Each structure stands twice: as C-alpha cells, then as structure tokens.
C-alpha positions as CSV (number, residue, x, y, z in Angstrom):
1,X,5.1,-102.6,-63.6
2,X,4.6,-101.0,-66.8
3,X,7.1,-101.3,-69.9
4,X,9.1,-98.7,-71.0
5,X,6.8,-96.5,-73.1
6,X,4.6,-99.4,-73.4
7,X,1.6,-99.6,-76.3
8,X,-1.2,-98.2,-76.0
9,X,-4.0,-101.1,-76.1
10,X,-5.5,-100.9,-79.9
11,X,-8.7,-100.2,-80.4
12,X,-10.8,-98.9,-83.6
13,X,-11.4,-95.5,-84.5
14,X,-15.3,-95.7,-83.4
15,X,-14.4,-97.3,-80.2
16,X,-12.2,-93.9,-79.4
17,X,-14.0,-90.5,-79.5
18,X,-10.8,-88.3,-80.2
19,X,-10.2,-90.9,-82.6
20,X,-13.4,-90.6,-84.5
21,X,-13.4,-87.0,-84.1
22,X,-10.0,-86.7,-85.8
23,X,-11.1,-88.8,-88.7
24,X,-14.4,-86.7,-88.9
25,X,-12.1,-83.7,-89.6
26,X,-10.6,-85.7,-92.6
27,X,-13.4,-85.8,-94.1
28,X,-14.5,-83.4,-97.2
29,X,-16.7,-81.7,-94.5
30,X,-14.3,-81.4,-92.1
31,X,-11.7,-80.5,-94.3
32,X,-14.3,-77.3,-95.5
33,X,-15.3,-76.0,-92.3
34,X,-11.1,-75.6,-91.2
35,X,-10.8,-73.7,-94.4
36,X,-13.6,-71.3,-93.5
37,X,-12.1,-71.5,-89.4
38,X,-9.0,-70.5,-91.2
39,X,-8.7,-67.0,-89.9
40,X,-11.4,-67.1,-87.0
41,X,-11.2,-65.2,-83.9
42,X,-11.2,-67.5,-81.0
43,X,-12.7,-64.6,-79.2
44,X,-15.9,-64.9,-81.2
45,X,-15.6,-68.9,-80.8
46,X,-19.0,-68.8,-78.9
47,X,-21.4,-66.8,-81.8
48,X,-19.0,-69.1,-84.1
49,X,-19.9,-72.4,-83.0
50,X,-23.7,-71.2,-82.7
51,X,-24.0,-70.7,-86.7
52,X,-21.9,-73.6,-87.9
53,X,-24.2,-76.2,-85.9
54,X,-27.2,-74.9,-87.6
55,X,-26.0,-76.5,-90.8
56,X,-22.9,-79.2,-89.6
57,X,-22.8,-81.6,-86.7
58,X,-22.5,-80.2,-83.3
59,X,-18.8,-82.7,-82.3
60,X,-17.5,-82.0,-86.0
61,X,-17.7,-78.3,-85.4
62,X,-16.2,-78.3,-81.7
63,X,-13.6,-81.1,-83.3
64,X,-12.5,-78.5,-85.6
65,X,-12.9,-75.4,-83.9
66,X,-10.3,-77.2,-81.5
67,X,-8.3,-78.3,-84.5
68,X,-8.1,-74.3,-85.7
69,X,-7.0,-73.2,-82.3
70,X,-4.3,-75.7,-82.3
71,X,-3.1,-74.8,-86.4
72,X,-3.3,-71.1,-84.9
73,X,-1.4,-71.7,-81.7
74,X,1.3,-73.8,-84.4
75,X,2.0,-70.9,-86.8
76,X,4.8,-69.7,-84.4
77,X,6.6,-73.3,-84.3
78,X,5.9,-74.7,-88.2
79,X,5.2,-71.5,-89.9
80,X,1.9,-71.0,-92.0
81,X,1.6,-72.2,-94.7
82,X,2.6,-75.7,-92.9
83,X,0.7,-75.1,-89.7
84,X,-2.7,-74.8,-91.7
85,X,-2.2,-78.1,-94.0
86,X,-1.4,-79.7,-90.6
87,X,-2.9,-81.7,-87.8
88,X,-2.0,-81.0,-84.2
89,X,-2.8,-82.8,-80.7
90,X,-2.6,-79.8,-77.7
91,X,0.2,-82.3,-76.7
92,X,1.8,-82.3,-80.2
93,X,1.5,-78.5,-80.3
94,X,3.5,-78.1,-76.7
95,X,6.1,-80.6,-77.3
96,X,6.8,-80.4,-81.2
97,X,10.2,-79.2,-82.2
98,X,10.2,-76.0,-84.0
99,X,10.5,-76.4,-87.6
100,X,14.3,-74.3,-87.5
101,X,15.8,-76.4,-84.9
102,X,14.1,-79.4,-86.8
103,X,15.8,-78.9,-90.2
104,X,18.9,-77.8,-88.1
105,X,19.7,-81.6,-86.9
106,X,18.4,-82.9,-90.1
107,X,21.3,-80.7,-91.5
108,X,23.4,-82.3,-89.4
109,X,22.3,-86.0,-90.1
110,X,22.4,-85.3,-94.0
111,X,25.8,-84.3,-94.3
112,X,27.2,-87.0,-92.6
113,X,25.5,-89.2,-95.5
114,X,22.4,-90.4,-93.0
115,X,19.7,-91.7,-95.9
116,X,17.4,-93.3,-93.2
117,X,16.6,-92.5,-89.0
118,X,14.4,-94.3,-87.2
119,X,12.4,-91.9,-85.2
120,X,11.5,-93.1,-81.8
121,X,8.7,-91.0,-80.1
122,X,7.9,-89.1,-83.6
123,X,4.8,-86.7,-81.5
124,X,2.9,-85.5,-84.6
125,X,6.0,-85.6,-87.0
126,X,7.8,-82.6,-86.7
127,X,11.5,-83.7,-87.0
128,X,10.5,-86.6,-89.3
129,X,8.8,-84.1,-92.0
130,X,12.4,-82.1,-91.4
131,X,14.1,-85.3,-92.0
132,X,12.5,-86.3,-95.1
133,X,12.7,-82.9,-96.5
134,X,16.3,-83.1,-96.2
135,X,15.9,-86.2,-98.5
136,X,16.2,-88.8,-95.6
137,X,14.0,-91.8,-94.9
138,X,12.1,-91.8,-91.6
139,X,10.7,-94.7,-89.9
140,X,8.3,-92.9,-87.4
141,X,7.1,-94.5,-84.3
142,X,4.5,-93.4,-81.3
143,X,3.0,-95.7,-78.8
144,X,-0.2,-93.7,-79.0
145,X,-3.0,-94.0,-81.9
146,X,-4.0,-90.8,-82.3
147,X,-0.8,-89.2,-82.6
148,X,0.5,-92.3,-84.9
149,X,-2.4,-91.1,-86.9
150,X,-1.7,-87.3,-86.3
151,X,1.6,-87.8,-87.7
152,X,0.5,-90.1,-90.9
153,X,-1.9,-87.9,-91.8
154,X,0.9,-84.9,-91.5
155,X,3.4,-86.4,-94.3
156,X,0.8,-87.3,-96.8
157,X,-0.7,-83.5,-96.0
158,X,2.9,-82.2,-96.9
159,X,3.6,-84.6,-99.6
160,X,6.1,-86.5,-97.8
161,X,4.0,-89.7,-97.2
162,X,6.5,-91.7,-99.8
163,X,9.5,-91.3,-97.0
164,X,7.8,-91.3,-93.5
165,X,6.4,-94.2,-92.9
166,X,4.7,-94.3,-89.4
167,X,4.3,-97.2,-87.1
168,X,1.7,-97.3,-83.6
169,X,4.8,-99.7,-81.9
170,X,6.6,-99.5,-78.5
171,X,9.6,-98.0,-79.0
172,X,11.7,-100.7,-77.1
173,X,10.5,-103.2,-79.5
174,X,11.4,-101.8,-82.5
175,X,14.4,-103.2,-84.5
176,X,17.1,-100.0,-85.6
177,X,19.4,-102.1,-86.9
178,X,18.5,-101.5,-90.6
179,X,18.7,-97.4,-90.2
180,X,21.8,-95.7,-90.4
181,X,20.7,-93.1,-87.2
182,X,18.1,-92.8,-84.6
183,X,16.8,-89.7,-83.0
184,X,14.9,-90.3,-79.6
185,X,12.7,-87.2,-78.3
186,X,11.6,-88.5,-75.1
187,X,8.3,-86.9,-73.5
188,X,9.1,-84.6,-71.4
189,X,5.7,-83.8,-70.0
190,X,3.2,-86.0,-67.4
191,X,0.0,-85.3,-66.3
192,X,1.3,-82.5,-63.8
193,X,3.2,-80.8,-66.2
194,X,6.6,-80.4,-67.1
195,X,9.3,-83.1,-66.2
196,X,12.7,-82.3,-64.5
197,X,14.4,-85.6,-63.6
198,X,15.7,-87.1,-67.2
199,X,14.8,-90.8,-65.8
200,X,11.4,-90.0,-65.4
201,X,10.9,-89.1,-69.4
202,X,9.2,-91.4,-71.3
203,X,11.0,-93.4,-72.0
204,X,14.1,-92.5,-69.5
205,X,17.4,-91.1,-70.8
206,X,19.1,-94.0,-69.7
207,X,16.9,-96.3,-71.8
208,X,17.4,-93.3,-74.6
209,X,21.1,-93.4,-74.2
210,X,21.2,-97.2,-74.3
211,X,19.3,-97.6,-77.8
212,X,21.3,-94.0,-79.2
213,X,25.0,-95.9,-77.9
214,X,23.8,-98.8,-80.3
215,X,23.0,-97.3,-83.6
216,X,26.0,-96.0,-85.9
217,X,24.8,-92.4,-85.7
218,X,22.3,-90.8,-83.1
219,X,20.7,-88.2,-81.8
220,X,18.8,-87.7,-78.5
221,X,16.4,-84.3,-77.7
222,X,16.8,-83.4,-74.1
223,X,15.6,-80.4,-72.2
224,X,17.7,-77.5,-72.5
225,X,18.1,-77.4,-68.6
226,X,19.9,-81.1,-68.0
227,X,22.3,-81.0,-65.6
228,X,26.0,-81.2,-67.4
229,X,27.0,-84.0,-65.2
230,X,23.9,-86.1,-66.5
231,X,25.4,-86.2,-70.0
232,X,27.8,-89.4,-70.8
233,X,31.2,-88.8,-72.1
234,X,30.0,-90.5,-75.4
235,X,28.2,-87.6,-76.2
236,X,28.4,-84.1,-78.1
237,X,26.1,-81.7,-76.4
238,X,24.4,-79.4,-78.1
239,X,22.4,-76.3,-77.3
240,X,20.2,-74.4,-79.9
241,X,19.1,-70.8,-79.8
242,X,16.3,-69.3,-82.4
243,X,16.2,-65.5,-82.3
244,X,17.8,-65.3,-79.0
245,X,15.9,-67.8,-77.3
246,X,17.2,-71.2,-75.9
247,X,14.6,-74.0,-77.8
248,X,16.0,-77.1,-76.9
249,X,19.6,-79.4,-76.2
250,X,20.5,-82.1,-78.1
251,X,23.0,-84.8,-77.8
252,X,24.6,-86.6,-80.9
253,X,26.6,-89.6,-80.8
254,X,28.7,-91.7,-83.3
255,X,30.6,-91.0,-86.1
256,X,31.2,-87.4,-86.8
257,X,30.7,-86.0,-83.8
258,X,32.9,-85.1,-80.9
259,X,32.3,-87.2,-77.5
260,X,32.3,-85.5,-75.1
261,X,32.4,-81.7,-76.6
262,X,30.0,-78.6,-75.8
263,X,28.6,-76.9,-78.9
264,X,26.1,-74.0,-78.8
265,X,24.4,-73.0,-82.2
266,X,22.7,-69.7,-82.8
267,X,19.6,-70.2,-85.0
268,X,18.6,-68.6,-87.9
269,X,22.1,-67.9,-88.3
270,X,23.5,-71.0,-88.0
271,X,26.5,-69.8,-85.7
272,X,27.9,-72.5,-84.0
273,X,30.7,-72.2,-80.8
274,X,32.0,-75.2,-80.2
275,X,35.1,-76.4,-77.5
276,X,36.4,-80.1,-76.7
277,X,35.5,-79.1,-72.9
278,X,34.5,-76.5,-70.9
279,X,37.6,-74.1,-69.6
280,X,38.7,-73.0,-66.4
281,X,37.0,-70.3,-64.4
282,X,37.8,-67.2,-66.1
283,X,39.0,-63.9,-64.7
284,X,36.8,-61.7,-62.7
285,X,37.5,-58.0,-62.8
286,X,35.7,-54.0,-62.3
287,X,33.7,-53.0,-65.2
288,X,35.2,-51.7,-68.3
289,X,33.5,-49.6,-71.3
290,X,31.7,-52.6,-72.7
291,X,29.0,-54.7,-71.6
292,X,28.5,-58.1,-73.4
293,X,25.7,-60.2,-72.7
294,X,26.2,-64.1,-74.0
295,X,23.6,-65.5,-75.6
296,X,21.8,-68.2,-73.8
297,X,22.9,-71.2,-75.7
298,X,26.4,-70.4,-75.1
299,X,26.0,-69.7,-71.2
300,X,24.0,-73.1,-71.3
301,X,26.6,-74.8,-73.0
302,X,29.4,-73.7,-70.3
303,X,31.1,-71.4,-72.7
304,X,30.9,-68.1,-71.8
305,X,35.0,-68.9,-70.8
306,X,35.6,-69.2,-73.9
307,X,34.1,-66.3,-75.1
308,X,35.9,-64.4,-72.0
309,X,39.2,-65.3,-73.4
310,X,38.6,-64.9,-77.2
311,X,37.5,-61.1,-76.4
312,X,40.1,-60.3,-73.9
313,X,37.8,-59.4,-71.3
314,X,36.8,-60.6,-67.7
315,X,33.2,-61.4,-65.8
316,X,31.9,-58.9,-63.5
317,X,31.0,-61.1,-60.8
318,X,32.2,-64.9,-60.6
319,X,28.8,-66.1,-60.6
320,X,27.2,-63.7,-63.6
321,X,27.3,-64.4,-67.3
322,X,28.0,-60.5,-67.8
323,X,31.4,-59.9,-69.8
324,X,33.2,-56.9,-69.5
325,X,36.1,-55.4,-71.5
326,X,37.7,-52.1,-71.9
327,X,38.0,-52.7,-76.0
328,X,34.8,-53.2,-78.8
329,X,34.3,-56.6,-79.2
330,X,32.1,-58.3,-81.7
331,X,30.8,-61.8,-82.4
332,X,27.2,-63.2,-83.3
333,X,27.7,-65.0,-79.9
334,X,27.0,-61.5,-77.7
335,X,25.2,-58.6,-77.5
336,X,27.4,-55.4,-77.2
337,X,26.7,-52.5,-75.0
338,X,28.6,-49.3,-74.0
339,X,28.1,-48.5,-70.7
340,X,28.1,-44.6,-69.2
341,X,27.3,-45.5,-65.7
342,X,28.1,-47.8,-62.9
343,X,25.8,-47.6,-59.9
344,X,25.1,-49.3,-56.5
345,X,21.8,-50.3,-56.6
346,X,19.3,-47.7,-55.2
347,X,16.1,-46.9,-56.6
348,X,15.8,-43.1,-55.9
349,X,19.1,-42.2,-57.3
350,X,18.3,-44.7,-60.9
351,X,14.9,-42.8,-60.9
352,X,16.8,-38.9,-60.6
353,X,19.2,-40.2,-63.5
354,X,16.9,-41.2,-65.9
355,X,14.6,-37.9,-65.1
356,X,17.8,-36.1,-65.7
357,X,18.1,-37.6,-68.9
358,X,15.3,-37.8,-70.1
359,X,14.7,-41.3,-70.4
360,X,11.5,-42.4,-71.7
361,X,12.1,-45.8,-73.0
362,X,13.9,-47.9,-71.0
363,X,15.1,-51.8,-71.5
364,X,15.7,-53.7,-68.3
365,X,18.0,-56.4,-68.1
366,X,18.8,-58.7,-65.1
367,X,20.8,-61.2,-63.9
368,X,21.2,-62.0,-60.2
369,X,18.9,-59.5,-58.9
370,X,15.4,-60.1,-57.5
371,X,13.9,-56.8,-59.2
372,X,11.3,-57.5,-62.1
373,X,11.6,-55.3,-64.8
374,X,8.0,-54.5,-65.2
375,X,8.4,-53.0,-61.5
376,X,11.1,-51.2,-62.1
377,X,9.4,-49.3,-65.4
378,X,6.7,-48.8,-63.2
379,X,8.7,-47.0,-60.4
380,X,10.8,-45.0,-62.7
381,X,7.6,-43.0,-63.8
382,X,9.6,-42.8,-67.5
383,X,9.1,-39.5,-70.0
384,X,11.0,-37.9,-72.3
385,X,12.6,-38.9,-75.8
386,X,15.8,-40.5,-74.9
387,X,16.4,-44.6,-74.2
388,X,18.8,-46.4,-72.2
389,X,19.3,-49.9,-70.9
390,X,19.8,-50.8,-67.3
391,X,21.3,-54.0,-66.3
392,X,20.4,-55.2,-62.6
393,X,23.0,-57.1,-61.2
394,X,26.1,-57.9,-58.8
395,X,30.0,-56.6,-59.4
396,X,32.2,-58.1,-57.3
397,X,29.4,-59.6,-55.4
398,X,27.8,-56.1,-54.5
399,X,24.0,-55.3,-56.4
400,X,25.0,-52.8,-58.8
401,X,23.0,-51.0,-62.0
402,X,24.8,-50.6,-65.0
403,X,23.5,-48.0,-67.1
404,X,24.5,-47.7,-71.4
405,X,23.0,-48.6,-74.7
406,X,23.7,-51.3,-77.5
407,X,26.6,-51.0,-79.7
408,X,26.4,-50.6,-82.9
C-alpha cells in the first residue's frame, strides 16, 4: 500500500521533461519570451507559436506559451502584478488559495503571535508567500518535484525567498515540533476530478486532523462543502466568502480559537458572524415587505438562525435560506430586497407582469426551484426600461415567485 502522501521518487531535472522545461523558462531566454507572451491572445496561440520557433526552440516556446496561459488564467486568484512574476502548474492554478482568503488566515495566525508554520502540502506557495508577507516564517513542503520547485522559484520571484524555505519531503515525515502552527491544505483533486469524501484527500482529514491536534496552533483547508458532522469538536470552523462567493472552509484549532464554534467571514470586508453553535430551527412564517438573501458563507456555516433572530424576521419555507421580515433590516451578512409581489409560480401570468411593467432587465434568483434563469429570460421575451428581480422558490412548501428590487 502506498504511504500517506508518499515522495515522489527523485530524479534530476534532465531525467524529467516538465522538469527541464520548467527550468528552460528560468532561463534569460525563457524569462524574455514570457515578457513578450505577456499580453498574448491565446486565440492567436497558433500564428504565435509559428514566429517564435523560427528564432527560439520549438519545447521552450510551447513551455512558455503554457506558462502565459497559466499567469493569465492566475490574474483572477493572485492579482497581476504577482500572477506575472509567478510560476504556476495547471494543478497549482486550480487548487491555489486566492491570495484574499490567503492573507485572511495569515491575519489570523499573526495576531495570535505565530512567527513560524509549517506548511504541509504548500502547492506552488500561495498561502506560504501570504504567510511570510505577514512577517511569519514558513517551512514549505510538497511531495512532488516540480511543484517543490514551482514554489521555490515563487518566493525568490516575490522576494520572500529569506522566509519560505521549501522542502521536496513527505508530509508524514516531517518533524512540526519546532513551529509554533501548521496549516495542512490537503489535495482535494485525483485524476477524475474533484474529491468529495474528506478521507480520500491527500493526505486524509483524519491524518490532517491528527498532525493539526498536535501542534500548539493549526489550521486545516477543507472544501467548503464538508459535511458539519465530519468536523471534530476540537475545531473552529470557518467559512470564507470573497465578493459574494463561498472560496473555501477552514478549520483552526489551538489556542485562540473557539472549539467547536461556526464562524463565517465575508471577504474583502472582513465581516465576520461567529456563534458557539448553531441555534435551533428558526420560525417559519408568510412573506413580509422584505426579502433577505444570506450570504453563502453564513448559510454554509449553519447561521442563517442567527441572522433570523438578530433581524426579527422568519424563513419562508423551513427548508429555504430566504429571510423575510415586515421591518428594513441591514447587515453586511444579507442582501436586502423590497418585495411588491407574491406569486404562485406560473409562467404566463410572470411573463403578462413584467410586459405590464415594462421590464426589460431582469435578475433571476433561485432557490429550491428547478427553473434556470437563463430559461426563464428567454421565455419572458424582456423590453422596456424598467428592472426587477424575481426570486424562484417555495413558501410554505408551495413554488411561489417573488417579485421586488434591492434595498437601498
């Protein structure tokens, strides 16, 4: 049987084409033709390639015409000015941790006084550049050689080579003891995609748990999608959001952190709704003036309870994150909406409304309904100047449309 994220078996650079074509691109040559791939448009990749292999190597050009899809593909996760001093793997690019959520938990480690983390399953160094810039000491470690180099070449690109140092190691073997945290990311990804079932991550959360319970201060990536009874009681589970969208969970255990609480943080703002545990069902009731719509962190985290009773409102439907109240309500934790009309669902009678009002932009929101928005638009046959928002949904357990428009 294999070991737990066992070592890839060394071998040299030359011996290992992706290897060799990753140091090619290190070179001054290599270095000058992703400088002038810079700002190419991968639809012109074929005339592209053409011209540069009249004067440059025909793998050095597809090495780095690769390499400039991959920077391109990273400008949404690291930004651009990093993404284009950086190296990538299409694995690294998938898996990385965007650089928000990154320098979120590095927040979070520096102001407990963390000065070093061993980080176990670095990928190409995303959360260890985060950590160092937030002044911390990172021990990085892969099990694979070209992403141990990928990452190494990353901090001395940034200027952070003097507090990453990165290791090629199996992560079970590697001693923690002298770091005052550890952060495990586990892969989440095989050769048929994504993974669901946390023991079959490399390595397994319960071999990630293990080395996190032993360290003074940890933290442990999951996928944002774990199952609530998967989680230990040791830990503080966290759930980040970055403009809206749910990136990633994380769970954080030793000192300073709560064992067994539910947090959800809202990224860039830095909002964070946090609870010792989840509360009881909360009231269900008929629809009131106001819509609010929980952001997804928060229903993740098994929250939206909480938010129920701080606004005074109720669900529409016992099984729908949809908050309803008959008073304005705002927090960064919602998004607000006034609604003019409740509806049981019925396409004919939506589609005379919206003619009536002359509805020509319209924003579709669901949640328990099998209609997809883009269908919907397309039915509706939309002109005129006016918007509105439709939410597709149940009330009381009956499909309903909810017609208003945003607060504020």
């Amino acid at each position: 049987m294999d070991r737990v994220n066992a070592t890839t078996p060394s071998a040299s650079s030359a011996d290992d084409p992706a290897r060799a074509a990753f140091a090619a691109l290190r070179t001054p040559e290599g270095a000058q033709l992703l400088a002038e791939l810079r700002d190419h448009d991968p639809a012109d990749e074929l005339a592209t390639a053409t011209r540069l292999r009249r004067t440059h190597p025909a793998e050095l050009v597809s090495a780095a015409l690769g390499q400039a899809r991959l920077r391109q593909r990273a400008v949404a996760k690291f930004g651009a000015e990093d993404a284009y001093r950086m190296y990538f793997t299409p694995n690294g690019v998938e898996q990385a941790t965007r650089t928000s959520v990154a320098a979120h938990r590095a927040a979070r480690f520096a102001g407990l006084g963390v000065r070093s983390v061993a980080d176990l399953c670095c990928g190409i160094g995303g959360d260890a550049i985060a950590l160092a810039r937030a002044g911390i000491a990172v021990l990085a470690v892969d099990r694979d050689p070209l992403t141990a180099e990928v990452a190494r070449a990353n901090a001395e690109a940034l200027g952070l080579g003097e507090l990453i140092e990165v290791r090629c190691a199996d992560v079970t073997e590697i001693d923690t003891a002298p770091y005052d945290a550890v952060f495990v990311d586990p892969a989440r990804r095989g050769g048929r995609g994504r993974i669901f079932d946390p023991e079959a991550y490399s390595p397994p959360l319960s071999w990630a748990t293990a080395a996190a319970l032993k360290a003074p201060r940890a933290a442990l990536k999951i996928a944002p999608g774990i199952p609530h009874e998967a989680i230990g009681p040791e830990a503080e589970a966290e759930w980040i959001s970055d403009g809206g969208d749910v990136k990633e969970a994380v769970l954080w255990y030793g000192e300073g952190f709560a064992p067994g609480a539910f947090r959800a943080t809202l990224l860039p703002s830095g909002a964070t709704l946090s609870a010792p545990a989840p509360l009881s069902a909360p009231p269900v009731g008929p629809v009131g003036r106001y819509l609010y719509e929980p952001d997804g962190a928060v229903i993740r985290a098994h929250l939206v309870a909480d938010l129920v009773e701080r606004c005074g409102g109720r669900l529409v439907d016992e099984t729908i994150a949809y908050i309803t109240s008959d008073e304005p309500y705002s927090s960064p934790y919602v998004a607000g909406y006034e609604i003019t009309d409740e509806l049981p669902f019925n396409m004919k009678r939506l589609k005379a409304l919206l003619r009536e009002r002359q509805i020509g932009v319209l924003t579709v929101k669901k949640r328990g309904s099998a209609v997809e928005p883009e269908e919907l638009r397309r039915r509706m046959k939309l002109s005129g100047p006016g918007s509105a928002t439709v939410f597709l949904t149940r009330v009381a357990g009956a499909p309903t449309m909810l017609i208003g428009h945003p607060l504020g």
